[in-house]
Short mmCIF file of C-alpha atoms in Angstrom, two decimals:
data_model
loop_
_atom_site.label_atom_id
_atom_site.label_comp_id
_atom_site.label_asym_id
_atom_site.label_seq_id
_atom_site.Cartn_x
_atom_site.Cartn_y
_atom_site.Cartn_z
CA MET A 80 75.85 127.07 97.35
CA ALA A 81 77.45 125.08 94.56
CA ILE A 82 77.69 126.43 91.04
CA PRO A 83 75.57 124.53 88.48
CA PRO A 84 77.71 122.46 86.07
CA GLU A 85 75.73 123.86 83.13
CA PHE A 86 76.84 127.37 84.06
CA LEU A 87 80.50 126.29 84.22
CA GLU A 88 80.27 124.63 80.81
CA GLU A 89 78.70 127.74 79.27
CA LEU A 90 81.39 129.89 80.84
CA LYS A 91 84.19 127.76 79.40
CA ALA A 92 82.51 127.70 75.99
CA ARG A 93 82.29 131.50 75.89
CA LEU A 94 85.86 132.06 77.01
CA PRO A 95 88.39 129.97 75.05
CA ALA A 96 91.58 129.28 76.95
CA THR A 97 93.57 131.02 74.22
CA GLU A 98 91.70 134.24 74.98
CA VAL A 99 91.98 134.07 78.77
CA VAL A 100 95.60 132.91 78.85
CA GLY A 101 96.53 135.37 76.11
CA ARG A 102 95.75 138.25 78.44
CA ARG A 103 98.72 137.29 80.61
CA VAL A 104 100.97 135.23 78.37
CA LYS A 105 102.36 136.26 74.99
CA LEU A 106 101.15 133.48 72.72
CA ILE A 107 102.45 132.67 69.26
CA ARG A 108 101.01 130.48 66.56
CA SER A 109 103.29 127.64 65.46
CA GLY A 110 101.64 125.45 62.85
CA ARG A 111 98.55 124.01 64.48
CA ASP A 112 99.73 124.95 67.96
CA THR A 113 99.38 128.07 70.08
CA LYS A 114 102.11 128.31 72.67
CA GLY A 115 104.17 130.63 74.82
CA CYS A 116 106.59 130.65 77.73
CA CYS A 117 105.05 129.04 80.78
CA PRO A 118 103.93 131.47 83.51
CA PHE A 119 104.42 128.79 86.16
CA HIS A 120 108.14 128.14 85.70
CA LYS A 121 111.12 129.88 84.13
CA GLU A 122 111.93 128.89 80.57
CA LYS A 123 113.35 130.42 77.41
CA THR A 124 111.90 127.98 74.88
CA PRO A 125 108.07 127.92 74.88
CA SER A 126 106.63 124.64 76.14
CA PHE A 127 103.29 126.03 77.35
CA HIS A 128 100.62 124.93 74.85
CA VAL A 129 97.14 126.46 74.88
CA TYR A 130 94.08 124.90 73.29
CA ASP A 131 90.48 126.12 73.14
CA ASP A 132 89.41 124.26 76.28
CA HIS A 133 92.60 123.87 78.32
CA TYR A 134 96.30 124.59 78.68
CA HIS A 135 99.21 122.24 79.26
CA CYS A 136 102.90 122.82 79.90
CA PHE A 137 105.14 120.05 78.67
CA GLY A 138 107.94 121.49 80.77
CA CYS A 139 106.51 121.54 84.30
CA GLY A 140 103.23 119.65 83.82
CA ALA A 141 100.90 122.57 84.64
CA HIS A 142 97.48 121.71 83.25
CA GLY A 143 93.95 122.99 83.59
CA SER A 144 90.97 124.96 82.37
CA VAL A 145 90.43 128.72 82.22
CA ILE A 146 89.12 128.55 85.79
CA ASP A 147 92.29 126.82 86.99
CA PHE A 148 94.41 129.41 85.17
CA VAL A 149 92.68 132.36 86.83
CA MET A 150 92.87 130.67 90.24
CA GLU A 151 96.60 130.04 89.90
CA THR A 152 97.66 133.33 88.32
CA GLU A 153 95.45 135.64 90.39
CA GLY A 154 95.48 133.75 93.68
CA LEU A 155 91.71 133.36 93.75
CA GLU A 156 89.52 130.63 95.15
CA PHE A 157 87.27 128.62 92.86
CA ARG A 158 84.12 130.69 93.30
CA GLU A 159 86.03 133.96 93.00
CA ALA A 160 87.66 132.83 89.77
CA VAL A 161 84.30 131.82 88.30
CA GLN A 162 82.85 135.19 89.29
CA ARG A 163 85.78 137.00 87.67
CA LEU A 164 85.38 135.06 84.43
CA ALA A 165 81.60 135.48 84.43
CA ASP A 166 82.01 139.25 84.70
CA SER A 167 84.51 139.15 81.85
CA ALA A 168 82.14 137.14 79.65
CA GLY A 169 79.13 139.28 80.52
CA ILE A 170 77.26 136.35 82.08
CA SER A 171 75.10 136.81 85.16
CA PHE A 172 76.46 134.81 88.06
CA PRO A 173 73.83 132.27 89.22
CA SER A 174 72.01 133.38 92.34
CA ASP A 175 70.44 130.01 92.99
CA GLU A 176 71.03 126.42 92.04
CA LYS A 177 68.57 124.02 90.56
CA THR A 178 67.49 121.26 92.90
CA ILE A 179 67.21 117.56 92.19
CA LEU A 180 63.77 117.12 90.68
CA PRO A 181 61.64 113.99 90.81
CA ASP A 182 60.59 112.18 87.66
CA VAL A 183 57.03 112.64 86.41
CA ASP A 184 55.94 109.47 88.16
CA GLY A 185 57.06 110.88 91.50
CA ALA A 186 60.15 108.72 91.94
CA GLN A 187 63.45 110.50 92.37
CA ARG A 188 65.69 110.01 89.36
CA ASN A 189 69.17 108.56 89.66
CA PRO A 190 71.87 111.14 90.42
CA SER A 191 74.11 112.06 87.51
CA ALA A 192 77.82 112.73 87.21
CA ASP A 193 77.02 116.43 86.87
CA GLU A 194 75.27 116.37 90.24
CA ALA A 195 78.23 114.59 91.80
CA GLU A 196 80.48 117.29 90.33
CA ALA A 197 78.15 119.92 91.79
CA LEU A 198 78.43 118.35 95.24
CA LEU A 199 82.21 118.16 94.88
CA ASP A 200 82.36 121.83 93.81
CA MET A 201 80.21 122.74 96.81
CA LEU A 202 82.53 120.97 99.25
CA ILE A 203 85.64 122.43 97.62
CA ALA A 204 84.13 125.89 97.95
CA TYR A 205 83.40 125.35 101.65
CA ALA A 206 86.81 123.78 102.29
CA THR A 207 88.51 126.83 100.77
CA GLY A 208 86.79 129.48 102.83
CA ASN A 209 83.50 130.09 101.05
CA SER A 210 80.02 129.81 102.53
CA ILE A 211 77.48 127.32 101.22
CA ASP A 212 73.89 126.48 102.08
CA GLU A 213 73.75 123.72 104.71
CA ASP A 214 70.29 122.54 103.68
CA ASP A 215 71.49 122.28 100.09
CA PHE A 216 74.46 120.20 101.24
CA LYS A 217 72.22 117.87 103.26
CA THR A 218 69.84 117.41 100.31
CA LYS A 219 72.65 116.49 97.93
CA ARG A 220 74.30 114.24 100.49
CA LYS A 221 71.05 112.38 101.06
CA THR A 222 70.52 111.96 97.31
CA PHE A 223 73.71 109.93 96.94
CA LEU A 224 73.64 108.07 100.25
CA SER A 225 70.05 106.91 99.74
CA ASP A 226 71.07 105.04 96.58
CA SER A 227 72.36 101.63 97.66
CA LYS A 228 74.62 101.31 94.60
CA LEU A 229 76.19 104.72 95.06
CA ARG A 230 76.56 104.73 98.83
CA GLY A 231 79.51 102.34 98.70
CA LEU A 232 81.26 104.57 96.16
CA CYS A 233 80.80 107.77 98.14
CA PRO A 234 83.70 109.14 100.17
CA GLU A 235 83.69 107.74 103.69
CA PHE A 236 83.65 111.23 105.14
CA LEU A 237 80.41 111.97 103.28
CA VAL A 238 78.77 109.08 105.11
CA ASN A 239 80.10 110.19 108.49
CA CYS A 240 79.76 113.97 108.18
CA ARG A 241 76.06 114.69 108.55
CA ASN A 242 76.51 118.45 108.70
CA LEU A 243 79.00 121.10 107.66
CA SER A 244 80.46 121.41 111.14
CA LEU A 245 81.55 117.76 111.07
CA PHE A 246 82.86 118.17 107.52
CA TRP A 247 84.91 121.23 108.51
CA SER A 248 86.48 119.35 111.42
CA HIS A 249 87.37 116.53 109.04
CA ILE A 250 88.74 118.54 106.11
CA LYS A 251 91.01 120.84 108.10
CA LYS A 252 92.65 118.00 110.03
CA GLY A 253 96.03 117.29 108.45
CA ARG A 254 95.26 119.43 105.40
CA PRO A 255 96.25 123.00 106.25
CA THR A 256 96.39 124.35 102.68
CA TYR A 257 93.61 124.87 100.17
CA ALA A 258 95.57 122.97 97.52
CA GLU A 259 95.77 119.89 99.77
CA ARG A 260 92.04 120.04 100.42
CA ARG A 261 91.18 120.32 96.72
CA ALA A 262 93.42 117.38 95.85
CA TYR A 263 92.01 115.28 98.69
CA LEU A 264 88.39 115.92 97.74
CA GLY A 265 89.08 115.23 94.06
CA ASP A 266 90.67 111.89 94.90
CA GLU A 267 87.88 110.93 97.30
CA PHE A 268 85.16 111.63 94.73
CA ALA A 269 86.98 109.83 91.89
CA PRO A 270 85.38 106.36 92.40
CA LEU A 271 81.87 107.85 92.41
CA LEU A 272 82.53 109.99 89.34
CA ASN A 273 84.15 107.08 87.51
CA TYR A 274 81.06 104.95 88.07
CA LEU A 275 78.65 107.66 86.97
CA GLU A 276 80.64 108.41 83.84
CA LEU A 277 80.87 104.85 82.55
CA LYS A 278 78.68 105.85 79.62
CA VAL A 279 81.30 108.33 78.42
CA SER A 280 83.21 106.89 75.45
CA ASP A 281 86.76 105.78 76.15
CA SER A 282 89.28 108.16 74.64
CA HIS A 283 91.83 105.36 74.43
CA LEU A 284 89.95 104.21 71.33
CA ASP A 285 91.01 107.46 69.64
CA VAL A 286 94.60 106.77 70.64
CA ALA A 287 94.48 103.19 69.35
CA SER A 288 93.23 104.43 65.97
CA LEU A 289 96.30 106.62 65.49
CA THR A 290 97.72 106.20 61.97
CA LEU A 291 101.23 106.44 60.59
CA GLU A 292 100.31 109.69 58.81
CA GLN A 293 99.37 111.19 62.18
CA LEU A 294 102.55 110.04 63.90
CA ASN A 295 104.16 113.38 64.59
CA GLN A 296 105.11 115.38 67.65
CA THR A 297 102.10 117.71 67.47
CA HIS A 298 99.52 114.92 67.25
CA VAL A 299 101.12 112.82 69.97
CA MET A 300 101.33 115.84 72.29
CA ASP A 301 97.66 116.56 71.64
CA LEU A 302 96.73 112.99 72.63
CA TRP A 303 98.99 113.35 75.66
CA ALA A 304 97.06 116.45 76.73
CA LYS A 305 93.70 114.72 76.18
CA ALA A 306 94.83 111.83 78.37
CA LEU A 307 95.74 114.29 81.12
CA ASP A 308 92.19 115.64 80.99
CA ARG A 309 91.01 112.31 82.42
CA LYS A 310 93.42 112.14 85.34
CA THR A 311 91.03 113.68 87.89
CA HIS A 312 87.63 112.29 86.95
CA ASP A 313 88.87 108.97 85.53
CA PRO A 314 92.38 108.06 86.72
CA GLU A 315 91.98 104.40 85.76
CA GLY A 316 91.03 105.34 82.22
CA ALA A 317 93.89 107.84 82.03
CA ILE A 318 96.38 105.10 82.92
CA THR A 319 94.96 102.91 80.16
CA VAL A 320 95.20 105.79 77.68
CA ALA A 321 98.81 106.36 78.73
CA ARG A 322 99.77 102.76 78.03
CA THR A 323 97.83 102.68 74.76
CA LEU A 324 99.50 105.86 73.49
CA LEU A 325 103.01 104.49 73.99
CA GLU A 326 102.04 101.02 72.77
CA THR A 327 100.49 102.36 69.56
CA THR A 328 103.47 104.63 68.92
CA CYS A 329 105.82 101.65 69.15
CA LYS A 330 103.69 99.54 66.80
CA LEU A 331 103.46 102.26 64.16
CA ILE A 332 107.21 102.84 64.20
CA LEU A 333 107.86 99.11 63.87
CA ASP A 334 105.37 98.88 61.00
CA ASP A 335 107.07 101.77 59.22
CA LEU A 336 110.48 100.16 59.67
CA GLY A 337 109.20 96.79 58.46
CA VAL A 338 109.95 95.02 61.73
CA ALA A 339 107.75 92.00 62.43
CA HIS A 340 105.93 91.91 65.76
CA GLN A 341 102.88 90.29 67.30
CA ARG A 342 99.79 92.51 67.41
CA ASN A 343 99.19 91.51 71.03
CA GLU A 344 102.84 91.93 72.04
CA GLU A 345 103.41 93.36 75.51
CA LEU A 346 104.67 96.94 75.74
CA PRO A 347 108.16 96.13 77.15
CA LYS A 348 108.86 93.83 74.19
CA LEU A 349 107.55 96.39 71.69
CA TYR A 350 109.73 99.09 73.19
CA HIS A 351 112.76 96.79 73.15
CA LEU A 352 112.30 96.20 69.41
CA VAL A 353 111.90 99.92 68.72
CA ALA A 354 114.90 100.82 70.87
CA GLU A 355 117.14 98.44 68.94
CA GLU A 356 115.97 99.82 65.59
CA LEU A 357 116.47 103.44 66.66
CA ASN A 358 119.81 102.80 68.36
CA LEU A 359 118.34 103.47 71.80
CA ALA A 360 119.16 100.16 73.46
CA PRO A 361 121.65 100.50 76.36
CA SER A 362 123.74 97.66 74.91
CA GLN A 363 124.35 99.74 71.77
CA HIS A 364 126.23 102.43 73.70
CA THR A 365 129.39 102.59 75.76
CA GLU A 366 129.19 106.09 77.29
CA LYS A 367 128.21 105.43 80.91
CA THR A 368 125.81 108.35 81.45
CA PHE A 369 123.87 107.85 78.21
CA LYS A 370 123.80 104.10 78.78
CA SER A 371 122.30 104.71 82.22
CA ILE A 372 119.64 107.08 80.85
CA LEU A 373 118.58 104.61 78.18
CA GLY A 374 118.43 101.86 80.76
CA GLY A 375 116.18 104.10 82.83
CA CYS A 376 113.87 104.51 79.84
CA GLN A 377 113.45 100.75 79.61
CA THR A 378 112.72 100.61 83.34
CA ILE A 379 110.06 103.31 82.95
CA VAL A 380 108.36 101.36 80.18
CA ASN A 381 108.38 98.18 82.27
CA SER A 382 106.91 100.10 85.20
CA LEU A 383 104.17 101.61 83.05
CA GLY A 384 103.09 98.09 82.17
CA THR A 385 103.02 97.20 85.85
CA ILE A 386 101.02 100.23 86.99
CA ARG A 387 98.51 99.77 84.16
CA ASN A 388 98.03 96.07 84.92
CA LYS A 389 97.62 96.70 88.65
CA LEU A 390 95.71 99.98 88.64
CA GLY A 391 94.36 100.57 85.14
CA ASP A 392 91.08 99.34 83.69
CA ALA A 393 92.41 97.36 80.73
CA HIS A 394 92.23 93.99 82.49
CA GLY A 395 89.16 94.59 84.61
CA VAL A 396 89.22 94.78 88.38
CA GLY A 397 89.35 92.12 91.03
CA ARG A 398 87.26 91.68 94.12
CA SER A 399 89.32 94.24 96.05
CA PRO A 400 90.82 96.52 93.39
CA ALA A 401 93.55 99.02 94.15
CA ARG A 402 92.07 102.30 93.03
CA PRO A 403 94.52 104.76 91.49
CA LYS A 404 94.40 108.39 92.47
CA SER A 405 94.78 111.43 90.27
CA ARG A 406 98.49 111.72 91.06
CA HIS A 407 99.12 108.14 89.89
CA ALA A 408 97.42 108.90 86.58
CA HIS A 409 99.30 112.20 86.26
CA LEU A 410 102.61 110.37 86.65
CA ALA A 411 101.72 107.56 84.23
CA VAL A 412 100.39 109.88 81.53
CA ASN A 413 103.35 112.25 81.69
CA LEU A 414 105.87 109.41 81.58
CA SER A 415 104.12 107.78 78.63
CA GLY A 416 103.69 111.08 76.82
CA ALA A 417 107.34 112.02 77.22
CA MET A 418 108.49 108.59 76.05
CA ALA A 419 106.13 108.63 73.04
CA VAL A 420 107.31 112.09 71.95
CA TYR A 421 110.95 111.04 72.37
CA LEU A 422 110.43 107.96 70.20
CA VAL A 423 108.59 109.93 67.52
CA GLU A 424 111.29 112.60 67.39
CA THR A 425 114.06 109.98 67.21
CA TRP A 426 112.19 108.07 64.50
CA ALA A 427 111.60 111.25 62.48
CA ASP A 428 115.26 112.33 62.76
CA ARG A 429 116.78 108.97 61.85
CA PRO A 430 118.98 108.77 58.73
CA LYS A 431 116.90 107.89 55.66
CA SER A 432 117.95 105.49 52.90
CA ASP A 433 116.75 105.23 49.33
CA THR A 434 115.61 102.03 47.65
CA ASN A 435 119.25 101.05 47.04
CA GLY A 436 120.13 101.33 50.71
CA ILE A 437 122.07 104.57 50.28
CA VAL A 438 121.68 107.06 53.13
CA ILE A 439 120.09 110.28 51.90
#
């Protein structure tokens, strides 16, 4: 049976990522950050940052919650990792799961995002070798398919697989590893979860409100990590956050340098202005390799604008929208985050001049 979302939230609240990760990784405090050498790739300089609710490596891109960390480092499946953490926290593992209850007037209430997550967790558990209750699966499946608005957002396999035997035949075909099955199920459930979570406030508003005083590597990396948190349940929103982060960084740098620009300027133009001011334009260099790298940066920025316009949610969606998957969002966010950090570091390290124009 699936694990109730409320139990998972309580578990994560009781076990901060710094505590769980700190049992395996030597963590050090550096200003506001807690970091250490990444356990998922070899490195000498720590790039593995740990926050209360998640970890993120800016070297290899590893990212996740305490449950993900235990799964990856101990080779456990989802349910086993939750059990291990529950034992550690002294929480009784749930023996049963709450069912979908009708409203007081007898009508079944609309399914929530938490219930969709519970169904997803149930299917992931079954797809990775754990047993689940078939009647429970059928009840949850019926809950979503009986709603005319939600049926079209449900994974096609959920419509076709009326029992666990059919689901097992479907999930194992062409997906031999557990990792492939988890990724597939997460992508398939993304449209349904996105729809159910429309009431969740957009984190890109936090990014857009970034101020010049906050424009530093630590703050930008924190926003980068928050954007990554959306890649699975809201890939479209994550792509928008990625674009907004880089766009806002460019605008703040231009404002600080006193360079005029239009507030609604497109990202490629904003980046071009910043690159010229920070001596990052390919035309400002003659060394072939560096010139090529800087040209690649401009290409990345142009591409980020394209992927956001085609797949993100900033311009609405057409009649037949191309829906991004988690991997698209992961790519867009990491590219934007890396570019934003690079610009901030270059801006912070630039030669300073006093009021008389003398370099200090």
